[in-house]
C-alpha cells in the first residue's frame, strides 16, 4: 500500500481552493483596511505622544493631518530641546506611514501635551471618516467614540 494523495484528490482540492479564492478576492477591500488602520494609528500616535510628554517632562506637539501623524518634542521646559519623535517600530517620523486618512476627515489642528499629559487648548476631536477620536481636556485621555 502506498502513502499519499491520488492525482484526482489533488485536482479536486485545487479546484475547490480556486473557486473559494475566486469568490473571496473581490470581497477584499484594501481601502477600508487602510482607512481603519489610519484611525488606529492616529489614536496610538496621540496616546504615544502623551506618554512621551509625561515620561520625558517635555511638551510634545501632536500634528495629525491627512498627510500623516507626527510628534515633536518642544523646547521650553528645562532640559528640553526641539526634535522630532521617531516611531520606534518603523524608524520614521510619520506614525501613520502605511495607511490613508478616510475621505471627509476633519482635524483640529496642531496641539501639544504638557509635561503632565494635558492637551493644550482643551478638548480635541478628530473626525476620521465615520469614526471620532476624542482627546479629553483635563486628562488628555484619547479614545474612540
Short mmCIF file of C-alpha atoms in Angstrom, two decimals:
data_model
loop_
_atom_site.label_atom_id
_atom_site.label_comp_id
_atom_site.label_asym_id
_atom_site.label_seq_id
_atom_site.Cartn_x
_atom_site.Cartn_y
_atom_site.Cartn_z
CA UNK A 1 0.00 0.00 0.00
CA UNK A 2 1.41 3.41 -0.98
CA UNK A 3 1.01 6.55 1.07
CA UNK A 4 -0.02 9.93 -0.29
CA UNK A 5 -2.78 11.52 -2.32
CA UNK A 6 -4.02 10.45 -5.71
CA UNK A 7 -3.98 12.79 -8.69
CA UNK A 8 -7.78 13.03 -8.60
CA UNK A 9 -7.81 14.06 -4.92
CA UNK A 10 -5.20 16.76 -5.53
CA UNK A 11 -7.03 18.05 -8.60
CA UNK A 12 -10.37 18.30 -6.79
CA UNK A 13 -8.70 20.07 -3.85
CA UNK A 14 -7.09 22.62 -6.19
CA UNK A 15 -10.40 23.23 -7.96
CA UNK A 16 -12.21 23.84 -4.64
CA UNK A 17 -9.44 26.20 -3.45
CA UNK A 18 -9.58 28.05 -6.78
CA UNK A 19 -13.35 28.53 -6.53
CA UNK A 20 -13.08 29.80 -2.96
CA UNK A 21 -10.28 32.20 -3.95
CA UNK A 22 -12.31 33.50 -6.90
CA UNK A 23 -15.18 34.29 -4.54
CA UNK A 24 -13.09 35.78 -1.72
CA UNK A 25 -10.62 38.05 -3.58
CA UNK A 26 -13.22 40.53 -4.90
CA UNK A 27 -14.56 40.97 -1.36
CA UNK A 28 -11.21 42.22 -0.06
CA UNK A 29 -11.46 45.95 0.44
CA UNK A 30 -7.90 47.15 0.94
CA UNK A 31 -9.01 50.79 1.01
CA UNK A 32 -11.22 50.05 4.02
CA UNK A 33 -8.38 48.28 5.79
CA UNK A 34 -6.00 51.19 5.17
CA UNK A 35 -8.57 53.73 6.40
CA UNK A 36 -9.32 51.72 9.55
CA UNK A 37 -5.58 51.38 10.05
CA UNK A 38 -5.23 55.17 9.88
CA UNK A 39 -7.78 55.62 12.67
CA UNK A 40 -5.99 53.06 14.86
CA UNK A 41 -2.57 54.57 14.13
CA UNK A 42 -3.77 58.13 14.75
CA UNK A 43 -5.21 57.09 18.12
CA UNK A 44 -1.99 55.26 19.01
CA UNK A 45 0.04 58.32 17.97
CA UNK A 46 -1.94 60.62 20.29
CA UNK A 47 -1.55 58.18 23.18
CA UNK A 48 2.16 57.72 22.50
CA UNK A 49 2.64 61.50 22.37
CA UNK A 50 1.02 61.90 25.78
CA UNK A 51 3.19 59.14 27.25
CA UNK A 52 6.32 60.75 25.80
CA UNK A 53 5.35 64.10 27.34
CA UNK A 54 4.81 62.58 30.78
CA UNK A 55 7.87 60.33 30.61
CA UNK A 56 10.30 62.98 29.36
CA UNK A 57 8.94 66.00 31.22
CA UNK A 58 8.95 67.89 27.91
CA UNK A 59 5.99 69.26 25.97
CA UNK A 60 5.12 67.16 22.92
CA UNK A 61 3.43 68.60 19.84
CA UNK A 62 0.88 66.37 18.07
CA UNK A 63 0.24 67.01 14.37
CA UNK A 64 -2.27 64.66 12.77
CA UNK A 65 -3.33 65.57 9.24
CA UNK A 66 -4.35 63.79 6.05
CA UNK A 67 -0.64 63.79 5.21
CA UNK A 68 0.45 61.86 8.30
CA UNK A 69 0.81 61.62 12.06
CA UNK A 70 3.84 63.38 13.57
CA UNK A 71 5.13 64.07 17.07
CA UNK A 72 7.79 66.59 18.11
CA UNK A 73 9.43 67.49 21.38
CA UNK A 74 9.12 71.22 22.04
CA UNK A 75 11.82 73.38 23.60
CA UNK A 76 10.76 75.38 26.60
CA UNK A 77 10.95 73.24 29.69
CA UNK A 78 14.38 72.91 31.33
CA UNK A 79 16.44 70.23 29.61
CA UNK A 80 14.11 70.00 26.60
CA UNK A 81 15.15 70.69 23.04
CA UNK A 82 13.07 70.72 19.88
CA UNK A 83 13.33 67.46 17.95
CA UNK A 84 11.15 65.05 16.02
CA UNK A 85 9.98 61.87 17.73
CA UNK A 86 10.66 58.75 15.70
CA UNK A 87 8.35 55.74 15.59
CA UNK A 88 10.34 53.01 17.37
CA UNK A 89 8.92 50.33 15.06
CA UNK A 90 9.35 51.92 11.62
CA UNK A 91 12.11 54.46 12.39
CA UNK A 92 10.00 57.06 10.60
CA UNK A 93 8.70 60.37 11.92
CA UNK A 94 5.31 59.56 10.32
CA UNK A 95 3.40 57.27 12.67
CA UNK A 96 0.64 56.74 10.04
CA UNK A 97 3.06 55.91 7.24
CA UNK A 98 1.31 52.85 5.82
CA UNK A 99 -2.32 53.99 5.96
CA UNK A 100 -4.60 56.58 4.39
CA UNK A 101 -6.87 59.13 6.05
CA UNK A 102 -10.53 58.36 5.30
CA UNK A 103 -12.26 60.79 2.94
CA UNK A 104 -14.14 63.57 4.68
CA UNK A 105 -11.83 63.63 7.70
CA UNK A 106 -11.51 66.80 9.79
CA UNK A 107 -8.56 67.57 12.03
CA UNK A 108 -8.46 70.02 14.97
CA UNK A 109 -5.00 71.31 14.07
CA UNK A 110 -1.73 71.01 15.90
CA UNK A 111 -1.84 70.81 19.69
CA UNK A 112 0.57 69.76 22.41
CA UNK A 113 0.66 67.78 25.62
CA UNK A 114 2.32 69.42 28.62
CA UNK A 115 4.66 67.55 30.94
CA UNK A 116 1.76 66.13 32.95
CA UNK A 117 -0.19 64.98 29.89
CA UNK A 118 -2.81 67.71 29.48
CA UNK A 119 -3.62 68.83 25.93
CA UNK A 120 -3.28 72.49 25.06
CA UNK A 121 -6.48 74.33 24.17
CA UNK A 122 -8.92 71.91 25.76
CA UNK A 123 -10.81 69.01 24.21
CA UNK A 124 -9.84 67.87 20.71
CA UNK A 125 -11.98 65.89 18.26
CA UNK A 126 -10.71 64.18 15.13
CA UNK A 127 -13.44 63.06 12.76
CA UNK A 128 -11.90 60.35 10.61
CA UNK A 129 -14.45 59.10 8.11
CA UNK A 130 -17.26 57.66 10.21
CA UNK A 131 -15.19 57.49 13.40
CA UNK A 132 -14.34 60.12 16.00
CA UNK A 133 -11.28 60.27 18.22
CA UNK A 134 -11.65 62.49 21.28
CA UNK A 135 -8.84 63.81 23.47
CA UNK A 136 -10.34 64.85 26.80
CA UNK A 137 -9.50 68.35 28.05
CA UNK A 138 -8.28 67.77 31.61
CA UNK A 139 -6.85 64.26 31.46
CA UNK A 140 -5.65 64.02 27.86
CA UNK A 141 -7.36 60.62 27.67
CA UNK A 142 -7.62 59.69 23.98
CA UNK A 143 -10.38 57.31 22.93
CA UNK A 144 -12.62 56.45 20.03
CA UNK A 145 -16.29 57.40 20.37
#
